[in-house]
mmCIF file of N, CA and C and ligand atoms in Angstrom:
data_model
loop_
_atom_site.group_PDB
_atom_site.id
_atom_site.type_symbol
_atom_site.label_atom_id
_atom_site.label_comp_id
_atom_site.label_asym_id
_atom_site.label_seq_id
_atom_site.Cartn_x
_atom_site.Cartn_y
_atom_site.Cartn_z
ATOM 1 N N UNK X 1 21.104 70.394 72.201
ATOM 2 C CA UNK X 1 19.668 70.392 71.949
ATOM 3 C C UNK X 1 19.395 70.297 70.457
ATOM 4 N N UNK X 2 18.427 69.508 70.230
ATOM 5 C CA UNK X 2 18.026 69.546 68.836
ATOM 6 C C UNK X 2 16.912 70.284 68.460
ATOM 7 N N UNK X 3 16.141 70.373 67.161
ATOM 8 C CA UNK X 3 14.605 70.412 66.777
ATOM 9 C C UNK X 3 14.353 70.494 65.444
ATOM 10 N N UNK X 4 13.215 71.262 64.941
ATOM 11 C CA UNK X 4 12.833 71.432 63.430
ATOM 12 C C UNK X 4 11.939 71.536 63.803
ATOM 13 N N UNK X 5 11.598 71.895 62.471
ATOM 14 C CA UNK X 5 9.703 72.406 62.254
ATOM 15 C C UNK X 5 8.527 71.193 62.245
ATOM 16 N N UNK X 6 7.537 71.114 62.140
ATOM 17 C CA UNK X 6 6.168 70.711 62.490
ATOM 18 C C UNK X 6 6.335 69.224 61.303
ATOM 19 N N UNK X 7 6.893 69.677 59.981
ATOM 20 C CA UNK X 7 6.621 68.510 58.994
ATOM 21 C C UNK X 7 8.224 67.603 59.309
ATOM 22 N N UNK X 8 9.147 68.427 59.607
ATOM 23 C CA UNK X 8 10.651 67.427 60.138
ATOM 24 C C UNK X 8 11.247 67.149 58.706
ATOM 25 N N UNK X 9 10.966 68.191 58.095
ATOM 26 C CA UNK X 9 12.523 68.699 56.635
ATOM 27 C C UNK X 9 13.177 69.168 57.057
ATOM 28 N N UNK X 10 13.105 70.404 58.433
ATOM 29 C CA UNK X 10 13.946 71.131 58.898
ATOM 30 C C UNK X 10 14.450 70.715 59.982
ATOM 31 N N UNK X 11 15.845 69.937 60.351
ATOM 32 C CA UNK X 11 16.504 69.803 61.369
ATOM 33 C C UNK X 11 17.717 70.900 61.774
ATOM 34 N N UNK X 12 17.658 71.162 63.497
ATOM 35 C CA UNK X 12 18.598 72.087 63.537
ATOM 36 C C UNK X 12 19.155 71.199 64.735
ATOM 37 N N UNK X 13 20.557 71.788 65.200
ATOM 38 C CA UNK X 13 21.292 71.373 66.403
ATOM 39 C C UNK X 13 21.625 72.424 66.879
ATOM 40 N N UNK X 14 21.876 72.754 68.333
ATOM 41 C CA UNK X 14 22.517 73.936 68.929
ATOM 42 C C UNK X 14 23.604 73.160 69.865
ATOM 43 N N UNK X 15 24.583 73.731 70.201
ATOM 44 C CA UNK X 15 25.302 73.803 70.874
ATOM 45 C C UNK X 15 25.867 74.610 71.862
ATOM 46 N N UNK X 16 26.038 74.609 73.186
ATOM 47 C CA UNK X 16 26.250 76.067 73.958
ATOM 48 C C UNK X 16 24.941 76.318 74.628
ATOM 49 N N UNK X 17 25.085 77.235 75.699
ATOM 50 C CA UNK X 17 24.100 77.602 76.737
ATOM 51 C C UNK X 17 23.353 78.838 76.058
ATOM 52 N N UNK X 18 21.908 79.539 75.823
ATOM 53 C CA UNK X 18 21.223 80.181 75.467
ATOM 54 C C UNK X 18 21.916 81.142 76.439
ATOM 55 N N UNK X 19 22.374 83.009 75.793
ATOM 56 C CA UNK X 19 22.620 83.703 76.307
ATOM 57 C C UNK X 19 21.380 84.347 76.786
ATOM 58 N N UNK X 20 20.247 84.387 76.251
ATOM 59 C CA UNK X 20 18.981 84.844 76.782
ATOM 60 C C UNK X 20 17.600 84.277 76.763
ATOM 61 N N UNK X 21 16.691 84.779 77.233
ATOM 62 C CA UNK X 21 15.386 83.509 77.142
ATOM 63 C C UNK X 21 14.143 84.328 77.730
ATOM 64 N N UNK X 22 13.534 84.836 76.658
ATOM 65 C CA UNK X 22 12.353 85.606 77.030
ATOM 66 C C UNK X 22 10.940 85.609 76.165
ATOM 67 N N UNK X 23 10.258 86.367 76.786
ATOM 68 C CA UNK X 23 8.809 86.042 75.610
ATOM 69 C C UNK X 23 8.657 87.820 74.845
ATOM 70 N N UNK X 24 8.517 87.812 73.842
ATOM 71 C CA UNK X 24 8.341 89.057 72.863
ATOM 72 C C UNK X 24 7.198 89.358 72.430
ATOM 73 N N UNK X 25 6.699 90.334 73.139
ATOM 74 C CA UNK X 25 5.128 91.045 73.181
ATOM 75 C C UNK X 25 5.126 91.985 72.051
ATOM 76 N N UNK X 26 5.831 91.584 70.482
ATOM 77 C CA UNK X 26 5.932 93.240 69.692
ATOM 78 C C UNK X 26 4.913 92.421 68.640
ATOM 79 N N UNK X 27 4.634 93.247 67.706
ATOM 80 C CA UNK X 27 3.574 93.011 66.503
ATOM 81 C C UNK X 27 3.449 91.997 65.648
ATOM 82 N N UNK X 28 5.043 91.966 65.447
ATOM 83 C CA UNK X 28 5.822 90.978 64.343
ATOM 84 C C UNK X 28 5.714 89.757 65.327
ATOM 85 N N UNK X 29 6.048 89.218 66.416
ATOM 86 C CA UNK X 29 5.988 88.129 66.960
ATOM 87 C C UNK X 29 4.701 87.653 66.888
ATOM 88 N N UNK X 30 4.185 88.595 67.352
ATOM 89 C CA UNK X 30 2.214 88.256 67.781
ATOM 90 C C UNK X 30 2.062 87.833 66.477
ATOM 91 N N UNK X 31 2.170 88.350 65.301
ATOM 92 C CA UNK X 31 2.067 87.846 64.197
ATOM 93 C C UNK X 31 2.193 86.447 64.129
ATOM 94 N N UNK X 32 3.207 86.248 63.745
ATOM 95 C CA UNK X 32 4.130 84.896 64.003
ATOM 96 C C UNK X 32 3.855 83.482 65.133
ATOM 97 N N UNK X 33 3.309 83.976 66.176
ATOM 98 C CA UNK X 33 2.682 83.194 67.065
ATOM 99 C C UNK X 33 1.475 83.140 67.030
ATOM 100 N N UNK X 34 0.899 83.505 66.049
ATOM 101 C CA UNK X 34 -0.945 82.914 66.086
ATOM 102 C C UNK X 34 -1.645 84.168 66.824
ATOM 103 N N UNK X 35 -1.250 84.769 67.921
ATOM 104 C CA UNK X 35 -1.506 85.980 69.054
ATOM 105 C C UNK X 35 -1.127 85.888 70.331
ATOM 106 N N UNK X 36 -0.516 84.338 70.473
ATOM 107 C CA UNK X 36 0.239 84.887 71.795
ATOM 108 C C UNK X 36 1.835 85.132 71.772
ATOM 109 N N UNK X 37 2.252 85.844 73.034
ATOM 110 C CA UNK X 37 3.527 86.239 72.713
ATOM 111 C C UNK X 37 4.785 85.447 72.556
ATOM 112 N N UNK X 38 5.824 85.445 71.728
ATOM 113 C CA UNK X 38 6.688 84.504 71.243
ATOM 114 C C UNK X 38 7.591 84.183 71.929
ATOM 115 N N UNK X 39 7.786 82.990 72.699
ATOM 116 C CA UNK X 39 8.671 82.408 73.636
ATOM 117 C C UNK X 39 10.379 82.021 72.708
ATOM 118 N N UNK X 40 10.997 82.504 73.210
ATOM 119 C CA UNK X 40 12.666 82.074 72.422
ATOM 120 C C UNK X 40 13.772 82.366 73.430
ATOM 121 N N UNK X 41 14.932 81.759 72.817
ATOM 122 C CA UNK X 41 16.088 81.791 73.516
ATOM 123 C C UNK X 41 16.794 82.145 72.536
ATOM 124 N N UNK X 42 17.874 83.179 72.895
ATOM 125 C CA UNK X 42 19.611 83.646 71.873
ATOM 126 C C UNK X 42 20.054 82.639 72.347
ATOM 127 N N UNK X 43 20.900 81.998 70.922
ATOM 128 C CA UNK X 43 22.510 81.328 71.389
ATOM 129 C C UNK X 43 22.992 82.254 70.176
ATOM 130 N N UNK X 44 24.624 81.698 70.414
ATOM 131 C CA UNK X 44 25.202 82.314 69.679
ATOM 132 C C UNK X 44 25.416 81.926 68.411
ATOM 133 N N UNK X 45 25.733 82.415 67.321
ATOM 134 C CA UNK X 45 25.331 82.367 66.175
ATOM 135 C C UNK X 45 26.230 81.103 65.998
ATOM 136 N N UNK X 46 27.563 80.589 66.050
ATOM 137 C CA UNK X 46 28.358 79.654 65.901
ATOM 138 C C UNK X 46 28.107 78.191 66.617
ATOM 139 N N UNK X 47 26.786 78.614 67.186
ATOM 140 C CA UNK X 47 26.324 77.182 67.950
ATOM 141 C C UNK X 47 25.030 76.909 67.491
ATOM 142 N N UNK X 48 24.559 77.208 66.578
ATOM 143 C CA UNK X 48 23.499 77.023 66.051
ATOM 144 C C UNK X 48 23.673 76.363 64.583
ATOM 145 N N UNK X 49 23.216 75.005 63.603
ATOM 146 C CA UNK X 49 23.120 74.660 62.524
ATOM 147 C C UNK X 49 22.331 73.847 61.966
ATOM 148 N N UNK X 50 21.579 74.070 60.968
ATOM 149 C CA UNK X 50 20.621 72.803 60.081
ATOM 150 C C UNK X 50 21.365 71.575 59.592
ATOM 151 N N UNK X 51 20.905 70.994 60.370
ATOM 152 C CA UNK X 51 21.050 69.682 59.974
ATOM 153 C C UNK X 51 20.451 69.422 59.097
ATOM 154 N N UNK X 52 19.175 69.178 58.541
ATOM 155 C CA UNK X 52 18.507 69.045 57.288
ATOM 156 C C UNK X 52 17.484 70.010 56.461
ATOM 157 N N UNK X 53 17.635 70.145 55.688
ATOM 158 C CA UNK X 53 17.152 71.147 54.631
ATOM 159 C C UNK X 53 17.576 72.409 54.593
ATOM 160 N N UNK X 54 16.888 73.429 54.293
ATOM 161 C CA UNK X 54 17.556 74.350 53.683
ATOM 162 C C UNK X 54 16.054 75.341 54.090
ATOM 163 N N UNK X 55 16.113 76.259 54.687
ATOM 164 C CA UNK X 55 14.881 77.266 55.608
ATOM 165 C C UNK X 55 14.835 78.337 54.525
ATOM 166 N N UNK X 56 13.546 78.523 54.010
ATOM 167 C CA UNK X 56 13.138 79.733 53.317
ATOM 168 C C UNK X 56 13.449 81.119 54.008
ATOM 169 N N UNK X 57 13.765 82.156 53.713
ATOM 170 C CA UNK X 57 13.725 83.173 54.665
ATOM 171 C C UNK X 57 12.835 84.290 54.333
ATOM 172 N N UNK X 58 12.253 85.424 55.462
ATOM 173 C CA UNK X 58 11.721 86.333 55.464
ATOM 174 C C UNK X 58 12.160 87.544 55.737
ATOM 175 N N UNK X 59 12.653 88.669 54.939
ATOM 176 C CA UNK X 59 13.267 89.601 55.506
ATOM 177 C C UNK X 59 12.045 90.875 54.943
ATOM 178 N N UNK X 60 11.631 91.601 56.212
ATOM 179 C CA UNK X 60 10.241 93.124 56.140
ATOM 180 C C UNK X 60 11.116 93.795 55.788
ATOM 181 N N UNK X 61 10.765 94.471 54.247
ATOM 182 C CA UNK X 61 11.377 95.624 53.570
ATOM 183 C C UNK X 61 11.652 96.646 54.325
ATOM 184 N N UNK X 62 10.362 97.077 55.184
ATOM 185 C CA UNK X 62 10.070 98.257 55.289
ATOM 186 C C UNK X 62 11.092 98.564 56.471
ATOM 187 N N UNK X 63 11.649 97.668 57.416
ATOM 188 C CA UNK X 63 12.793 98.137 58.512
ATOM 189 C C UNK X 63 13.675 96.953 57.964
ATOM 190 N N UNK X 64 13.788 95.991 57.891
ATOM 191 C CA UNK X 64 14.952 94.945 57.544
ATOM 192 C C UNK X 64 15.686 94.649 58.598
ATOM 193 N N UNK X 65 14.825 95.014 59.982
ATOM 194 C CA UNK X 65 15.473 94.816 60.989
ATOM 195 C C UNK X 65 15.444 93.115 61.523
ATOM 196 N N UNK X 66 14.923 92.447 61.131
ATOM 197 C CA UNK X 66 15.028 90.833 61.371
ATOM 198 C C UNK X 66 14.519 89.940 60.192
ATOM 199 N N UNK X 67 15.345 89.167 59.289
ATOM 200 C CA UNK X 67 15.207 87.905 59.001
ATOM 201 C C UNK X 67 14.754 86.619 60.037
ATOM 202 N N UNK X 68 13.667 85.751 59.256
ATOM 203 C CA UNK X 68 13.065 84.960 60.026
ATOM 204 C C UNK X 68 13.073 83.667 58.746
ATOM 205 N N UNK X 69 13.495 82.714 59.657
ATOM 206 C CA UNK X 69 13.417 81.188 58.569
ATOM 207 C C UNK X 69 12.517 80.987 59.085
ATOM 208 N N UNK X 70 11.899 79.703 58.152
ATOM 209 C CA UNK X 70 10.924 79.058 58.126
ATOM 210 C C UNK X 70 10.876 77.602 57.101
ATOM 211 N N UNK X 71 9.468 76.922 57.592
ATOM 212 C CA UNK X 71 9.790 75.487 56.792
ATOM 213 C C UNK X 71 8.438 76.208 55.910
ATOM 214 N N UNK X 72 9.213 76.354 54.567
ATOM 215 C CA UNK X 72 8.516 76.191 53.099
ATOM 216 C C UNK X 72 7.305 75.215 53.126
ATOM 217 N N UNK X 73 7.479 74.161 53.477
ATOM 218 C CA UNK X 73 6.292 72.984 53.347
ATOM 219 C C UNK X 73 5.536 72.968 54.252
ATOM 220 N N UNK X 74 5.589 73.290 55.828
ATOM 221 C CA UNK X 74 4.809 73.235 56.373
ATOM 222 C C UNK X 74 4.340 74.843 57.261
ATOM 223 N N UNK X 75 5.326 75.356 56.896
ATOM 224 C CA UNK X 75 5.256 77.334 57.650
ATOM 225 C C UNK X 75 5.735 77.484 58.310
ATOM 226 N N UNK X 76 6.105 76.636 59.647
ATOM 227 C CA UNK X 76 6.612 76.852 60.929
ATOM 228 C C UNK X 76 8.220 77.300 61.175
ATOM 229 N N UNK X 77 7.614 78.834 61.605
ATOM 230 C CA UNK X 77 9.294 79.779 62.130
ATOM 231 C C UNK X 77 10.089 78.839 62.779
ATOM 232 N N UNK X 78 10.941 79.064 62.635
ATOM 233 C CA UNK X 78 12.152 78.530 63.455
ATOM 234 C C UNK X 78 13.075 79.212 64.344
ATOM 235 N N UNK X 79 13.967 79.925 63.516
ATOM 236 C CA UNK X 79 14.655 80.648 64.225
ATOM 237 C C UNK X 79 14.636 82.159 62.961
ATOM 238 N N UNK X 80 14.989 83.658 64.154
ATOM 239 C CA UNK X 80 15.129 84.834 63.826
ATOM 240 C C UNK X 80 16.191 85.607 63.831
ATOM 241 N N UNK X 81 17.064 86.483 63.363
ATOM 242 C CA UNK X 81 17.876 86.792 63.515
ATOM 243 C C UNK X 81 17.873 88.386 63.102
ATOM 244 N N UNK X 82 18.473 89.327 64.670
ATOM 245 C CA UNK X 82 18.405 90.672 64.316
ATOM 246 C C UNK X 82 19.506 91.333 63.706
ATOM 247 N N UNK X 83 19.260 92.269 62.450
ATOM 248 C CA UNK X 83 21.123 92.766 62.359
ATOM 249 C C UNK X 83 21.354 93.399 63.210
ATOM 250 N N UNK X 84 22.970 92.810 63.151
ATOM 251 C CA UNK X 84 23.919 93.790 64.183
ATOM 252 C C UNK X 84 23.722 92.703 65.309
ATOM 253 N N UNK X 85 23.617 91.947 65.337
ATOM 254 C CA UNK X 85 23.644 91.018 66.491
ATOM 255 C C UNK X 85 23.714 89.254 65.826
ATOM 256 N N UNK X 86 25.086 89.396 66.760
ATOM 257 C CA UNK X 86 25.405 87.605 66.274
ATOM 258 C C UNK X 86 25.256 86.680 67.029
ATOM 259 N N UNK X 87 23.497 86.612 67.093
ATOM 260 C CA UNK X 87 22.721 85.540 68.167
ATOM 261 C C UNK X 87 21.688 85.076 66.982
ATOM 262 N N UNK X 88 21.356 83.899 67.379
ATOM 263 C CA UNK X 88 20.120 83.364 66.335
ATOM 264 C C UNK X 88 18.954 83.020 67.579
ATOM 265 N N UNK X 89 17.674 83.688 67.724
ATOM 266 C CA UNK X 89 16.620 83.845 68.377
ATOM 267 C C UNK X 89 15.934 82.487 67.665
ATOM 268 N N UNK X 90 15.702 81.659 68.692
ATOM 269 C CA UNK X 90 14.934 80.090 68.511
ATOM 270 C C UNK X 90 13.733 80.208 69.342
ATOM 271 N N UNK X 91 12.361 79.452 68.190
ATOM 272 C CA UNK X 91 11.423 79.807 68.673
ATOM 273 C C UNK X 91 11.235 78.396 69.487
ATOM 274 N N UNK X 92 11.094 78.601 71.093
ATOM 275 C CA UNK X 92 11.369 77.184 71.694
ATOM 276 C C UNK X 92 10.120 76.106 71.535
ATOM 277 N N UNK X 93 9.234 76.641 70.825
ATOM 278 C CA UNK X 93 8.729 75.613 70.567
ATOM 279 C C UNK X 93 8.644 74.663 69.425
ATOM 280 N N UNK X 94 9.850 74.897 68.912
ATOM 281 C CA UNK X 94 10.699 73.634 67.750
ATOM 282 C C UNK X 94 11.282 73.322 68.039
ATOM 283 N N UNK X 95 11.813 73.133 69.328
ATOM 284 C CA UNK X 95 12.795 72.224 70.377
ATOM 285 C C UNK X 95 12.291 70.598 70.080
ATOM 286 N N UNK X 96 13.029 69.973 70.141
ATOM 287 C CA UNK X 96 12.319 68.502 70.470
ATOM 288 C C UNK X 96 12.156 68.192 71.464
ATOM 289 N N UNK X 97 12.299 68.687 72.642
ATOM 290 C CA UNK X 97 11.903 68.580 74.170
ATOM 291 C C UNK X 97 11.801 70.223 74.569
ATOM 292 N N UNK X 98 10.448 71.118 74.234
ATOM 293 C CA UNK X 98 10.292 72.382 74.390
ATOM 294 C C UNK X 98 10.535 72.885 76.170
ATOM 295 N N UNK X 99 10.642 71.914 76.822
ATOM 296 C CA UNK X 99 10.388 71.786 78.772
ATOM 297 C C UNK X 99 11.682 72.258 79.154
ATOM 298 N N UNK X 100 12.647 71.953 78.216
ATOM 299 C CA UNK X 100 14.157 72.093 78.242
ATOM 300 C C UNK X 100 14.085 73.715 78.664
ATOM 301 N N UNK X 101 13.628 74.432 77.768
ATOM 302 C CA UNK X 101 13.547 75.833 78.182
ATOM 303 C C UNK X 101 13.288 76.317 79.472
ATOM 304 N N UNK X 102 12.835 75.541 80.183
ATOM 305 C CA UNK X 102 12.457 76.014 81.585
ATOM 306 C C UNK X 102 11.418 77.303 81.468
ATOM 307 N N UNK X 103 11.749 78.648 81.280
ATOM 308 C CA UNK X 103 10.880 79.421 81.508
ATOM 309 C C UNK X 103 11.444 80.945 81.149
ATOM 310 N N UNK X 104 10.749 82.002 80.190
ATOM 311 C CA UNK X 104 12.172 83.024 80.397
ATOM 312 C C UNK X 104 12.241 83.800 81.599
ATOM 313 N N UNK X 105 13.258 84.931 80.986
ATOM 314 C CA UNK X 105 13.635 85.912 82.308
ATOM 315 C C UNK X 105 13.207 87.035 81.938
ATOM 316 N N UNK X 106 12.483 87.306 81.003
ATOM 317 C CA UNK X 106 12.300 88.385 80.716
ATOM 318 C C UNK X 106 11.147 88.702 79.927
ATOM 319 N N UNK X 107 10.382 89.532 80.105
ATOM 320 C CA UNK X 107 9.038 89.706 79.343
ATOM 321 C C UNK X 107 9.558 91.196 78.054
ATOM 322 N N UNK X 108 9.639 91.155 76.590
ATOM 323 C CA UNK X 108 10.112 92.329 76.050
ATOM 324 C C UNK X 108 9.142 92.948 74.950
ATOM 325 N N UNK X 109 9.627 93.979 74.420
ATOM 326 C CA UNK X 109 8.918 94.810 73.736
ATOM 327 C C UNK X 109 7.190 95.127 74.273
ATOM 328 N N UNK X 110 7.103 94.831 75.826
ATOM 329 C CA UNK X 110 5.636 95.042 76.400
ATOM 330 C C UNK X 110 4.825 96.117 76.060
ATOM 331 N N UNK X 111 5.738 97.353 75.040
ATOM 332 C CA UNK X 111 5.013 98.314 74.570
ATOM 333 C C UNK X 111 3.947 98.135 73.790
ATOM 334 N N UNK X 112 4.178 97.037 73.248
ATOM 335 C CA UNK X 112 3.319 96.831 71.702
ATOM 336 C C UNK X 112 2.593 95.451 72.066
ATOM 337 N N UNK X 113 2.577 95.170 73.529
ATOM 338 C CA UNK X 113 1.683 94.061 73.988
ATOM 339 C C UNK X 113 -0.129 93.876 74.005
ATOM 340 N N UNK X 114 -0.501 92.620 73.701
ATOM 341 C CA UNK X 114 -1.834 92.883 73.401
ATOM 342 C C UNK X 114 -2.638 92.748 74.818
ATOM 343 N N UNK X 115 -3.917 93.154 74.992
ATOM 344 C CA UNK X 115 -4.617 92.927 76.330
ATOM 345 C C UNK X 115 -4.582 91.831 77.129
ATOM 346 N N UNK X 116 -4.955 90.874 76.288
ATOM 347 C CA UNK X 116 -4.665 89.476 76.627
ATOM 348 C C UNK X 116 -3.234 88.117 76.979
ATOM 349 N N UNK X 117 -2.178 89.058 76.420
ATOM 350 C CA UNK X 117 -1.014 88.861 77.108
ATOM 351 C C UNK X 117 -0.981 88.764 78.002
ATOM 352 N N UNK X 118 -0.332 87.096 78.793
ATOM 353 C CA UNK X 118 -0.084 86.918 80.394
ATOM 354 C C UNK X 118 1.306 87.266 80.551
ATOM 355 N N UNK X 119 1.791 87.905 81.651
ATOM 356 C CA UNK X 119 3.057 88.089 81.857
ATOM 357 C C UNK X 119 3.255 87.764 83.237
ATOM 358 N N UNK X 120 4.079 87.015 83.800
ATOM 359 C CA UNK X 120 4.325 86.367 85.411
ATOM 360 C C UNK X 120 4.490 87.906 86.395
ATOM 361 N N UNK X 121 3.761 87.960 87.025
ATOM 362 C CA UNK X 121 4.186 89.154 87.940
ATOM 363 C C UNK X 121 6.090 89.365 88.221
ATOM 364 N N UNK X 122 6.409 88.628 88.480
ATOM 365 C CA UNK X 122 7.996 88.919 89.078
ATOM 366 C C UNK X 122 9.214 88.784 87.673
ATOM 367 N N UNK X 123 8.696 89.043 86.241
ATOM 368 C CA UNK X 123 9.476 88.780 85.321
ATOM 369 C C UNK X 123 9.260 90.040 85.221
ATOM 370 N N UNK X 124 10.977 90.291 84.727
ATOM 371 C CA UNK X 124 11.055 91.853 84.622
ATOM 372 C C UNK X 124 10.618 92.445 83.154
ATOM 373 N N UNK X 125 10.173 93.241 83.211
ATOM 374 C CA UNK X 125 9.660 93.505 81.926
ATOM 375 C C UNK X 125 10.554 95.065 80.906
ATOM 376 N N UNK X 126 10.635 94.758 79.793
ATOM 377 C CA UNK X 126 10.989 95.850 79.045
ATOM 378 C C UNK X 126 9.882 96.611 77.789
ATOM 379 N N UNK X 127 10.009 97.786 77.749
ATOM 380 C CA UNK X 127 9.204 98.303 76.578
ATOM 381 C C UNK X 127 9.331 97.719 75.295
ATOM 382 N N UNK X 128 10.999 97.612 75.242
ATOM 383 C CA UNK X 128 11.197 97.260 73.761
ATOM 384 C C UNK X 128 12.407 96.474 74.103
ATOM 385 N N UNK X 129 13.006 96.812 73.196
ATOM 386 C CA UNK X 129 14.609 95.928 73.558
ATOM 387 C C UNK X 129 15.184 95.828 74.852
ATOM 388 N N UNK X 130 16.001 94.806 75.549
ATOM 389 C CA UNK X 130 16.551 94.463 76.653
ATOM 390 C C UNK X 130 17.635 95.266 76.085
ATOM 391 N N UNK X 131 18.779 95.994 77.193
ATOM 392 C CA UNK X 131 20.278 95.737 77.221
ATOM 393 C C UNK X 131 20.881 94.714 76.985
ATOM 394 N N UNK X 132 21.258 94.241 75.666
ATOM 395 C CA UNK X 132 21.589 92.764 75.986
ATOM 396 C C UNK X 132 23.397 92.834 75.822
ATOM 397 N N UNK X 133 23.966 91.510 76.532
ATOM 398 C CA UNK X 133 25.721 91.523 76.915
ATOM 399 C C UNK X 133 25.784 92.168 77.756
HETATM 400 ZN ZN1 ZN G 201 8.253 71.692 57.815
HETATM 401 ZN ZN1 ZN G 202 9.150 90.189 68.817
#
């Protein structure tokens, strides 16, 4: 699978099957998504690479719990990455065919979800973090 951001400085390639694929109802996403909740898939960190340019990054002082790239020229996140975990979280809608995703399995961090959040009745939902592996 390929993609990049909105202006196409940022090319990425993945390789390998997404170990997970869910939508993230926490503050920082909602942020990040305009207000609705942030659709992504984990692969693993060794199957993931930019092909072109070079992604500004964002790391929140205040926990430093996720770095987030982005395209400098035009804004658009790309991919996130939590420490302590060697998965790179892709926001699927910088896919070049976003349909590829099919749909996730999981609805997370629903603690910190806003009113207006849709969530599919039969997707299992978590407060905050999944068990993940
Ligand atoms: Zn761009
Ligand atoms: Zn989130």
């Amino acid at each position: 699978m390929q993609g990049g951001c909105y202006c196409g400085a940022l090319r990425y390639e993945v390789s390998g099957k997404p170990v997970f694929k869910a939508q993230c109802h926490c503050r920082a996403c909602t942020h990040y998504a305009g207000g609705a909740p942030n659709l992504f898939m984990a692969v693993p960190e060794a199957g993931f690479r930019y092909t072109a340019g070079t992604p500004a990054q964002f790391t929140r002082d205040v926990d430093a719990k996720a770095t987030r790239d982005f395209c400098a020229t035009c804004g658009t996140q790309l991919v996130s990455r939590r420490k302590g975990m060697a998965l790179v979280m892709i926001k699927v809608g910088t896919l070049d065919a976003p349909e590829d995703f099919k749909a996730p399995r999981a609805a997370i961090f629903v603690g910190e979800k806003q009113p207006f959040h849709q969530i599919p009745e039969d997707l299992p939902q978590f407060e905050g973090l999944p068990p993940l592996g």
